[in-house]
Short mmCIF file of N, CA and C and ligand atoms in Angstrom, two decimals:
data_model
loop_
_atom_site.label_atom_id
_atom_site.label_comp_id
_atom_site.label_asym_id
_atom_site.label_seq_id
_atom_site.Cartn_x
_atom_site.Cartn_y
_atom_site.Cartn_z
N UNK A 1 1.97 10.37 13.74
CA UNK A 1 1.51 10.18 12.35
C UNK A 1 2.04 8.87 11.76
N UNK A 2 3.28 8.32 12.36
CA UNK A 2 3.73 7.23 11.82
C UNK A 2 2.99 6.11 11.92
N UNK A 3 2.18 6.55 12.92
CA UNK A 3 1.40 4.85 13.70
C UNK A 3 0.40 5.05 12.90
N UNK A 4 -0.14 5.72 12.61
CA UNK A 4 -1.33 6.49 11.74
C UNK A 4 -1.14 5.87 10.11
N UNK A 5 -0.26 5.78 9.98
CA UNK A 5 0.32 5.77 8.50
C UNK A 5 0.80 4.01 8.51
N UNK A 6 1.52 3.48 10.05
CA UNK A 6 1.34 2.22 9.68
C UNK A 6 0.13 1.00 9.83
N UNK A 7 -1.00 1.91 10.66
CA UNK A 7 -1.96 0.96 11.11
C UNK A 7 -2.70 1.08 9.09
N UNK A 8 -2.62 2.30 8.64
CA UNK A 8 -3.46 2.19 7.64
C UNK A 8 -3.22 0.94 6.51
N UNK A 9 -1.78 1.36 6.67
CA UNK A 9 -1.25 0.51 5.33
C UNK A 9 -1.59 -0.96 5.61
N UNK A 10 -1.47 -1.23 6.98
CA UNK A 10 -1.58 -3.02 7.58
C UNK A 10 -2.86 -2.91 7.26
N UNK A 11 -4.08 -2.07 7.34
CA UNK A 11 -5.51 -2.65 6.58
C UNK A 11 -5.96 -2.52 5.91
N UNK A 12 -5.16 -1.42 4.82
CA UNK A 12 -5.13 -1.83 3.24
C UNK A 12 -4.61 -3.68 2.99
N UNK A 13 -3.57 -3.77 3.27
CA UNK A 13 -2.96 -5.23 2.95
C UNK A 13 -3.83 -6.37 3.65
N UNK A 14 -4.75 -6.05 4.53
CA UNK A 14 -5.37 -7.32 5.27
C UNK A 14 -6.76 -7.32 4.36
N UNK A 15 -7.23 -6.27 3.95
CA UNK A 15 -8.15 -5.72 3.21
C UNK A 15 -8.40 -6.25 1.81
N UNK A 16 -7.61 -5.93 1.23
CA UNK A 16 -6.71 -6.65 -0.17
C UNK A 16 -6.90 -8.32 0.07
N UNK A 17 -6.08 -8.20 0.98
CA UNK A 17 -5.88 -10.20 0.73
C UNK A 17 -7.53 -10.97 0.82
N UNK A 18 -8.54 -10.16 1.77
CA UNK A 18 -9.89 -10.54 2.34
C UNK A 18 -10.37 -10.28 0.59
N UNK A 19 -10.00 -9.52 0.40
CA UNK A 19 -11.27 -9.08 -0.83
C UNK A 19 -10.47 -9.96 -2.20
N UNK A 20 -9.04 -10.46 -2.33
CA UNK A 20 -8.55 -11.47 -3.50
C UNK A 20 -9.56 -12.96 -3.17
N UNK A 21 -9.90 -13.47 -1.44
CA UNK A 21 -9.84 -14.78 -1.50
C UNK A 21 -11.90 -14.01 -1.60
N UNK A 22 -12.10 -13.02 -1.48
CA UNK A 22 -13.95 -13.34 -1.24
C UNK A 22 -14.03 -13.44 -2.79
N UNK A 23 -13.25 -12.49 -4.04
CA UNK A 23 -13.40 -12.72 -5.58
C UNK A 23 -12.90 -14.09 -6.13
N UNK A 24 -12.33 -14.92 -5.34
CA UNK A 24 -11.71 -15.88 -5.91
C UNK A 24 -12.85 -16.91 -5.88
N UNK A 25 -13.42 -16.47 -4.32
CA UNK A 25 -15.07 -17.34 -4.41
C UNK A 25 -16.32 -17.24 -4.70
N UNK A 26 -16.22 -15.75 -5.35
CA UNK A 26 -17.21 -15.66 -6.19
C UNK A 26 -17.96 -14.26 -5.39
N UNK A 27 -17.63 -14.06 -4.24
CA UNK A 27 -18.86 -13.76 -3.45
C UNK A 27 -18.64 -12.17 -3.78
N UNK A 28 -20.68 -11.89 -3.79
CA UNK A 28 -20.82 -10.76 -3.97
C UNK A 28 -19.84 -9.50 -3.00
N UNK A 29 -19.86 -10.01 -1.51
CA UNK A 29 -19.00 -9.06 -0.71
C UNK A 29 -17.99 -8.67 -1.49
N UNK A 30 -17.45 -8.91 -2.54
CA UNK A 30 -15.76 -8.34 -2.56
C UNK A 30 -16.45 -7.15 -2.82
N UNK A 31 -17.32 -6.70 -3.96
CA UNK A 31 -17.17 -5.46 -4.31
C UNK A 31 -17.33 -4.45 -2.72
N UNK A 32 -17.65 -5.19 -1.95
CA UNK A 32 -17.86 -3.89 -0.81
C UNK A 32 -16.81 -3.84 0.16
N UNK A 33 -16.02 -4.90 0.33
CA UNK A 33 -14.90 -4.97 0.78
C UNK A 33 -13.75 -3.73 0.26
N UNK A 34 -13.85 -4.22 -1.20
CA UNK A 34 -12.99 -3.08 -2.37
C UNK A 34 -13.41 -1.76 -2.12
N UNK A 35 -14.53 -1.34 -1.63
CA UNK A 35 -14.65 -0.06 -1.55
C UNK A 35 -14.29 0.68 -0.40
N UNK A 36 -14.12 -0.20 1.06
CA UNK A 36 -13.37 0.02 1.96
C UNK A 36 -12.00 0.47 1.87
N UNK A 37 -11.56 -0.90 0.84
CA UNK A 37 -10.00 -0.81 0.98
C UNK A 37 -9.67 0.21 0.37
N UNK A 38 -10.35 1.18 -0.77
CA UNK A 38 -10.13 2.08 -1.39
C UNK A 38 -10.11 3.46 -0.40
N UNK A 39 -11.17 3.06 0.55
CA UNK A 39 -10.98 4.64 1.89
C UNK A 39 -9.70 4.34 2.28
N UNK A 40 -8.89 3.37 2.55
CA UNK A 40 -8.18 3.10 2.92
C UNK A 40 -6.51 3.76 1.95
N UNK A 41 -6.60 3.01 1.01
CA UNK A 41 -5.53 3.70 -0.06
C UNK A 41 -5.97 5.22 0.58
N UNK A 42 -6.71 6.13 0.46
CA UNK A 42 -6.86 7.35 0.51
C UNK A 42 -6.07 7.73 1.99
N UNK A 43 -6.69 6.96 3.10
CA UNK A 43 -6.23 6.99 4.58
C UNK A 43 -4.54 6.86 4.48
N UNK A 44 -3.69 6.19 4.08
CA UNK A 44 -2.30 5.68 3.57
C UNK A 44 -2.15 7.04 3.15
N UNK A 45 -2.53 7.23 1.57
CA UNK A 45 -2.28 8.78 1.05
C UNK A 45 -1.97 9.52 2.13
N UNK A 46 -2.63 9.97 2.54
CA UNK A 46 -3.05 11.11 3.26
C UNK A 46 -2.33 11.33 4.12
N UNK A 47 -1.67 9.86 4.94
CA UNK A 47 -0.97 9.92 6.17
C UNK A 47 0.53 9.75 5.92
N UNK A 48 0.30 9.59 4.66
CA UNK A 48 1.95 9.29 4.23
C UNK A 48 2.58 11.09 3.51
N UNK A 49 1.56 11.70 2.59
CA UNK A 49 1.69 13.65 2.74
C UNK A 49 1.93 13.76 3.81
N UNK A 50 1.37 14.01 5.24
CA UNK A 50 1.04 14.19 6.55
C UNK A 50 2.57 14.11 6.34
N UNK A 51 3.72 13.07 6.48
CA UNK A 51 4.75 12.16 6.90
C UNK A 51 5.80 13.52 6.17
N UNK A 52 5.29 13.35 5.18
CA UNK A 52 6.25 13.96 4.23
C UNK A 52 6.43 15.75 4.50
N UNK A 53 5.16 15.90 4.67
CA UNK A 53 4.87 17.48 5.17
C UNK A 53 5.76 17.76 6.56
N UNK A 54 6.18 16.48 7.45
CA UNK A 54 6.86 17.09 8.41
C UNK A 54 8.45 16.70 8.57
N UNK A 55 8.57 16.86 6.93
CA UNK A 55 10.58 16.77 6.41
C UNK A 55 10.91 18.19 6.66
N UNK A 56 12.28 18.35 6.90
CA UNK A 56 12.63 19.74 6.56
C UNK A 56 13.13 19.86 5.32
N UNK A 57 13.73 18.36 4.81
CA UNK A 57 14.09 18.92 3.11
C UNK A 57 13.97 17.00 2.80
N UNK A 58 13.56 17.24 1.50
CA UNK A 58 13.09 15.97 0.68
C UNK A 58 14.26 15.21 0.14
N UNK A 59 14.75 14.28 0.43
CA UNK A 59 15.76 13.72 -0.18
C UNK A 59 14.97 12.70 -1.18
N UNK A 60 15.90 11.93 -2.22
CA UNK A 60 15.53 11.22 -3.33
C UNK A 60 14.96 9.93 -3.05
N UNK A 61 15.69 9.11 -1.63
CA UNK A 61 14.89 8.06 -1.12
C UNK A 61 13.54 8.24 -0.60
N UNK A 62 12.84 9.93 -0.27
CA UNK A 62 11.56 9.76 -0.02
C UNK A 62 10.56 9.88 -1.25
N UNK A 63 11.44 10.37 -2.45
CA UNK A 63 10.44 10.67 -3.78
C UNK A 63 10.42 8.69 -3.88
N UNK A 64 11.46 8.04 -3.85
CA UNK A 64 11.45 6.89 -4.39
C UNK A 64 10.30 5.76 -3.11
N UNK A 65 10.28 6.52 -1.98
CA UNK A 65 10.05 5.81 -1.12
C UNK A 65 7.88 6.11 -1.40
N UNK A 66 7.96 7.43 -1.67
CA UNK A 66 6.91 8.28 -2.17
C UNK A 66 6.09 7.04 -3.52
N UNK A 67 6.81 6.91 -4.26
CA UNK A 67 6.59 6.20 -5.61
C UNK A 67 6.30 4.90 -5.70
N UNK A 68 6.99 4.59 -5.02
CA UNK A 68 6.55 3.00 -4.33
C UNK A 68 5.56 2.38 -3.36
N UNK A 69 5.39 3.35 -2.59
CA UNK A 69 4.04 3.34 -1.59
C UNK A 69 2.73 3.52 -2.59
N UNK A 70 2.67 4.12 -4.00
CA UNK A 70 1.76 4.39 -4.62
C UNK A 70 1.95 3.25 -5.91
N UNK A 71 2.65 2.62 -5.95
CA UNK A 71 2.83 1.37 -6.81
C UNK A 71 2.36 0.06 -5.96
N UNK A 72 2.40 0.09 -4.95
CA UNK A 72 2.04 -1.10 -4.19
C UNK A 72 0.27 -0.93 -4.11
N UNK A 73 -0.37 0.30 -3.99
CA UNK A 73 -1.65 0.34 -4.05
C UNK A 73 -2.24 0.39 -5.70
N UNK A 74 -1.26 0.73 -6.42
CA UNK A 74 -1.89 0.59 -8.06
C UNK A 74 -1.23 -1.28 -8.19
N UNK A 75 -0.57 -1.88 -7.81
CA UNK A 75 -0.53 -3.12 -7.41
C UNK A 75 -1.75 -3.70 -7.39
N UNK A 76 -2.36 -3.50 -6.41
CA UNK A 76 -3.45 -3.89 -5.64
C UNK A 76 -4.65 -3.68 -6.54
N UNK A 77 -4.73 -2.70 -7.11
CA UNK A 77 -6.03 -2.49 -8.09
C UNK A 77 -5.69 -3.50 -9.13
N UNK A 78 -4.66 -3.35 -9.25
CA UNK A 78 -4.30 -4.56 -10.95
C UNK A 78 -4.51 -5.76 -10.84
N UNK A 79 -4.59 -6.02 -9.58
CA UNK A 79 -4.62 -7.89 -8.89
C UNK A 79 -6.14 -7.86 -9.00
N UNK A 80 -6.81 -7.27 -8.63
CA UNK A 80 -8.19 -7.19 -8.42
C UNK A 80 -8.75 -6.73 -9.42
N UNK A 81 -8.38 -5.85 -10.09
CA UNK A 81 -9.07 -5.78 -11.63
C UNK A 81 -8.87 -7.00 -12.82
N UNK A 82 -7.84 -7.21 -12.69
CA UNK A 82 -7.39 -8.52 -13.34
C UNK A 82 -8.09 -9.63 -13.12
N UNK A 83 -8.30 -10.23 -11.71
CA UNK A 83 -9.16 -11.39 -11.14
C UNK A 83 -10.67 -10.78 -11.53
N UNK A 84 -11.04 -9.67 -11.31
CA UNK A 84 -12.56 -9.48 -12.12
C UNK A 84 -12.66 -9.56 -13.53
N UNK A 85 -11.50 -9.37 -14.55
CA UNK A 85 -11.65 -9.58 -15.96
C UNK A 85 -11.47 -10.74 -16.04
N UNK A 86 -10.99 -11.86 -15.12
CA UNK A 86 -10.67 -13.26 -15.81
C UNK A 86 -9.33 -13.22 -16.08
N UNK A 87 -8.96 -12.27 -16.37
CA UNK A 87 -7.41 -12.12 -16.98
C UNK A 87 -6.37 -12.60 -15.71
N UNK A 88 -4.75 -13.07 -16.11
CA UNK A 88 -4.23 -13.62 -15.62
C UNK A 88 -3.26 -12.46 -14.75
N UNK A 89 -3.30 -12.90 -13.25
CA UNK A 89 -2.66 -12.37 -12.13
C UNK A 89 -1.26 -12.00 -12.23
N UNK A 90 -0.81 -12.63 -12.73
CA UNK A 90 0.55 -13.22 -12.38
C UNK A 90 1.80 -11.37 -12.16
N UNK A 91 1.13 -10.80 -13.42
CA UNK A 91 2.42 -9.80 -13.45
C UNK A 91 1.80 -8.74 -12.84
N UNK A 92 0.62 -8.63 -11.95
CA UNK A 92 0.28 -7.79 -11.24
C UNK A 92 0.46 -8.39 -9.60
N UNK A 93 0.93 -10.06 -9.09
CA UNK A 93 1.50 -10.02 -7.64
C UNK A 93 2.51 -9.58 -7.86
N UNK A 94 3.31 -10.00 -8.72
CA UNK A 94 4.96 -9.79 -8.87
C UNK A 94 5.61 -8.09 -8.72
N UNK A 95 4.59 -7.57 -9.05
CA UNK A 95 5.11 -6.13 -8.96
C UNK A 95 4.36 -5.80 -7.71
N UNK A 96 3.01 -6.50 -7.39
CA UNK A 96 2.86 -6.14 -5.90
C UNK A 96 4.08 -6.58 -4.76
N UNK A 97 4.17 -7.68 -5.29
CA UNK A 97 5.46 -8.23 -4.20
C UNK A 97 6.80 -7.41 -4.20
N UNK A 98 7.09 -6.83 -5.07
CA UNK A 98 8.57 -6.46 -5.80
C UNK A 98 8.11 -4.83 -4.75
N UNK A 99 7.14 -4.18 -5.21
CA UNK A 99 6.69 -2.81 -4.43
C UNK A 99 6.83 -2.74 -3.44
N UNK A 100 5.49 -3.93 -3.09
CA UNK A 100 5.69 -3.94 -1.22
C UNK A 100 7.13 -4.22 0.00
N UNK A 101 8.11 -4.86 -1.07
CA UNK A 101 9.42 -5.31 -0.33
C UNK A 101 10.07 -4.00 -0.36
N UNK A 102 10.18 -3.75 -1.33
CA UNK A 102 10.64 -1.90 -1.82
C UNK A 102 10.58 -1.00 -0.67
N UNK A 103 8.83 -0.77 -0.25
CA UNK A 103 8.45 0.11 0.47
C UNK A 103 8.56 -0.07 1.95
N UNK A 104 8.53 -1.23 2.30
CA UNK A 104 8.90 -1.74 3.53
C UNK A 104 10.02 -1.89 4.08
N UNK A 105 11.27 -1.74 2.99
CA UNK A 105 12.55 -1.72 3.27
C UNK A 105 12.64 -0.23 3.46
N UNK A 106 12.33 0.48 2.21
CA UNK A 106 12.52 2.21 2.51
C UNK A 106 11.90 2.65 3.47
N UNK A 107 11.06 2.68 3.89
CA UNK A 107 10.07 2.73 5.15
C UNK A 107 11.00 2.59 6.09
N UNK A 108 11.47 1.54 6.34
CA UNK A 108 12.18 0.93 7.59
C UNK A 108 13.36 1.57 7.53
N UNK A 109 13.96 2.07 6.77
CA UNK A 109 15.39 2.35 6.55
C UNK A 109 15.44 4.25 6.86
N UNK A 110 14.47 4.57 6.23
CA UNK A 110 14.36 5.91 6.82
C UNK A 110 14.00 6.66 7.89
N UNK A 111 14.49 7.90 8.06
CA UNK A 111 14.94 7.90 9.98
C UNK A 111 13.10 8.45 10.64
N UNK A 112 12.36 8.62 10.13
CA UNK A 112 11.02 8.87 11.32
C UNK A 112 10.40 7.40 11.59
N UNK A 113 9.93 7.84 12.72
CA UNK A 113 9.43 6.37 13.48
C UNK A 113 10.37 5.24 14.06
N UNK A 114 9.68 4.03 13.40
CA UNK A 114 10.50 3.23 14.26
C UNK A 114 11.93 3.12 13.40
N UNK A 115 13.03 2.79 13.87
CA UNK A 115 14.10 3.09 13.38
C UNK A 115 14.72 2.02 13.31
N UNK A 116 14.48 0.82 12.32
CA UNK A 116 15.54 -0.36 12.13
C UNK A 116 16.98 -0.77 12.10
N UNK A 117 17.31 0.53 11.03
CA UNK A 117 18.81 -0.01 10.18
C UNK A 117 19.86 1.14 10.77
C1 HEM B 201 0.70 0.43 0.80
C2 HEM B 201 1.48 1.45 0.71
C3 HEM B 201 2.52 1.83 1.75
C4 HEM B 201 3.24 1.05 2.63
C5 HEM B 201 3.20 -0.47 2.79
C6 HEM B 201 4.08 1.94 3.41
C7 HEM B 201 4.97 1.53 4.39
C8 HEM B 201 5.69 2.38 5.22
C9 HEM B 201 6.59 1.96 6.28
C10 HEM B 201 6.91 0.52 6.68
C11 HEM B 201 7.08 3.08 6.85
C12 HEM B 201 8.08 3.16 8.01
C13 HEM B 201 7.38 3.44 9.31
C14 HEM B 201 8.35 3.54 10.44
O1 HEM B 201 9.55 3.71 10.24
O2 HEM B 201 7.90 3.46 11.58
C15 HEM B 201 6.55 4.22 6.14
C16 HEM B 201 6.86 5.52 6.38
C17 HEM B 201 6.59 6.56 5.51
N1 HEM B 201 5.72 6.52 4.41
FE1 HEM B 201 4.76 4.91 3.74
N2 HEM B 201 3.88 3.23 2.99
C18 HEM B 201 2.93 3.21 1.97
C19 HEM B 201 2.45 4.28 1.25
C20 HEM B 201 2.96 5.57 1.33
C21 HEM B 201 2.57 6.67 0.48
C22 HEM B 201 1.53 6.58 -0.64
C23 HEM B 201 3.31 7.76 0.88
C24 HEM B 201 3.34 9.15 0.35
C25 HEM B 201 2.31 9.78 -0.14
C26 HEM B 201 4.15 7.35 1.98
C27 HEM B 201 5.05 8.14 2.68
C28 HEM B 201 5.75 7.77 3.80
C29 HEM B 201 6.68 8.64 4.52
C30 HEM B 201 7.02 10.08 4.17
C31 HEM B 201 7.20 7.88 5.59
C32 HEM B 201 8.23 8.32 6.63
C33 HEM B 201 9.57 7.68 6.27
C34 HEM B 201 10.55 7.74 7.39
O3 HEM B 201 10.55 6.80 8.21
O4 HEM B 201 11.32 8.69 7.45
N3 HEM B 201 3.91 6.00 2.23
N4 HEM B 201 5.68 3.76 5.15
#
């Protein structure tokens, strides 16, 4: 489930970045790109419950680890909703960036899968 959970998240994020530079150029594709990446957030969801469903008891780094995996994808909508209003990016990478370091550290730091720290 881990590989499951990390292939998703790597094409949410490859997904995301394809669909910031196709809105940045205008092109009609983003909106269909965005609707991919959105099966995708769901695919992540899903595999990250899956993850969680096979704890024997929940400690506070997975609620936090939990919270942050779902801030990095409301991240992602804010960058992209933002670039479709015209409105300015800026405090929606920063909390994408700030999330994604978050979740990738907790991720890594906690004991299923691959085991870093
Ligand atoms: C874009 C969003 C997300 C990213 C970048 C991400 C990243 C990661 C990474 C790097 C790992 C470690 C994999 C490993 O050790 O091999 C992981 C594991 C995990 N993720 Fe996510 N995740 C995201 C979203 C979520 C969500 C939304 C949930 C919960 C609903 C979740 C729950 C989990 C759980 C329970 C684990 C197992 C932790 C452990 O190693 O013990 N993740 N994730």
């Amino acid at each position: 489930m881990t590989h499951a959970h990390i292939t998703s998240w790597l094409i949410a994020i490859i997904l995301f970045l394809i669909a910031v530079s196709l809105q940045r150029s205008g092109s009609a594709k983003a909106k269909m790109v965005q609707m991919v990446l959105r099966l995708f957030y769901i695919i992540t969801i899903i595999t990250g419950v899956l993850l969680l469903h096979s704890l024997a008891s929940l400690s506070i780094l997975y609620v936090i680890k939990t919270l942050a995996g779902l801030w990095v994808i409301g991240a992602m909508e804010m960058v992209l909703m933002a670039m479709k209003k015209g409105k300015s990016t800026a405090v929606a990478w920063v909390q994408w960036v700030v999330a994604l370091a978050l979740v990738l550290f907790l991720g890594l730091m906690l004991p299923l899968g691959i085991d870093l720290f």
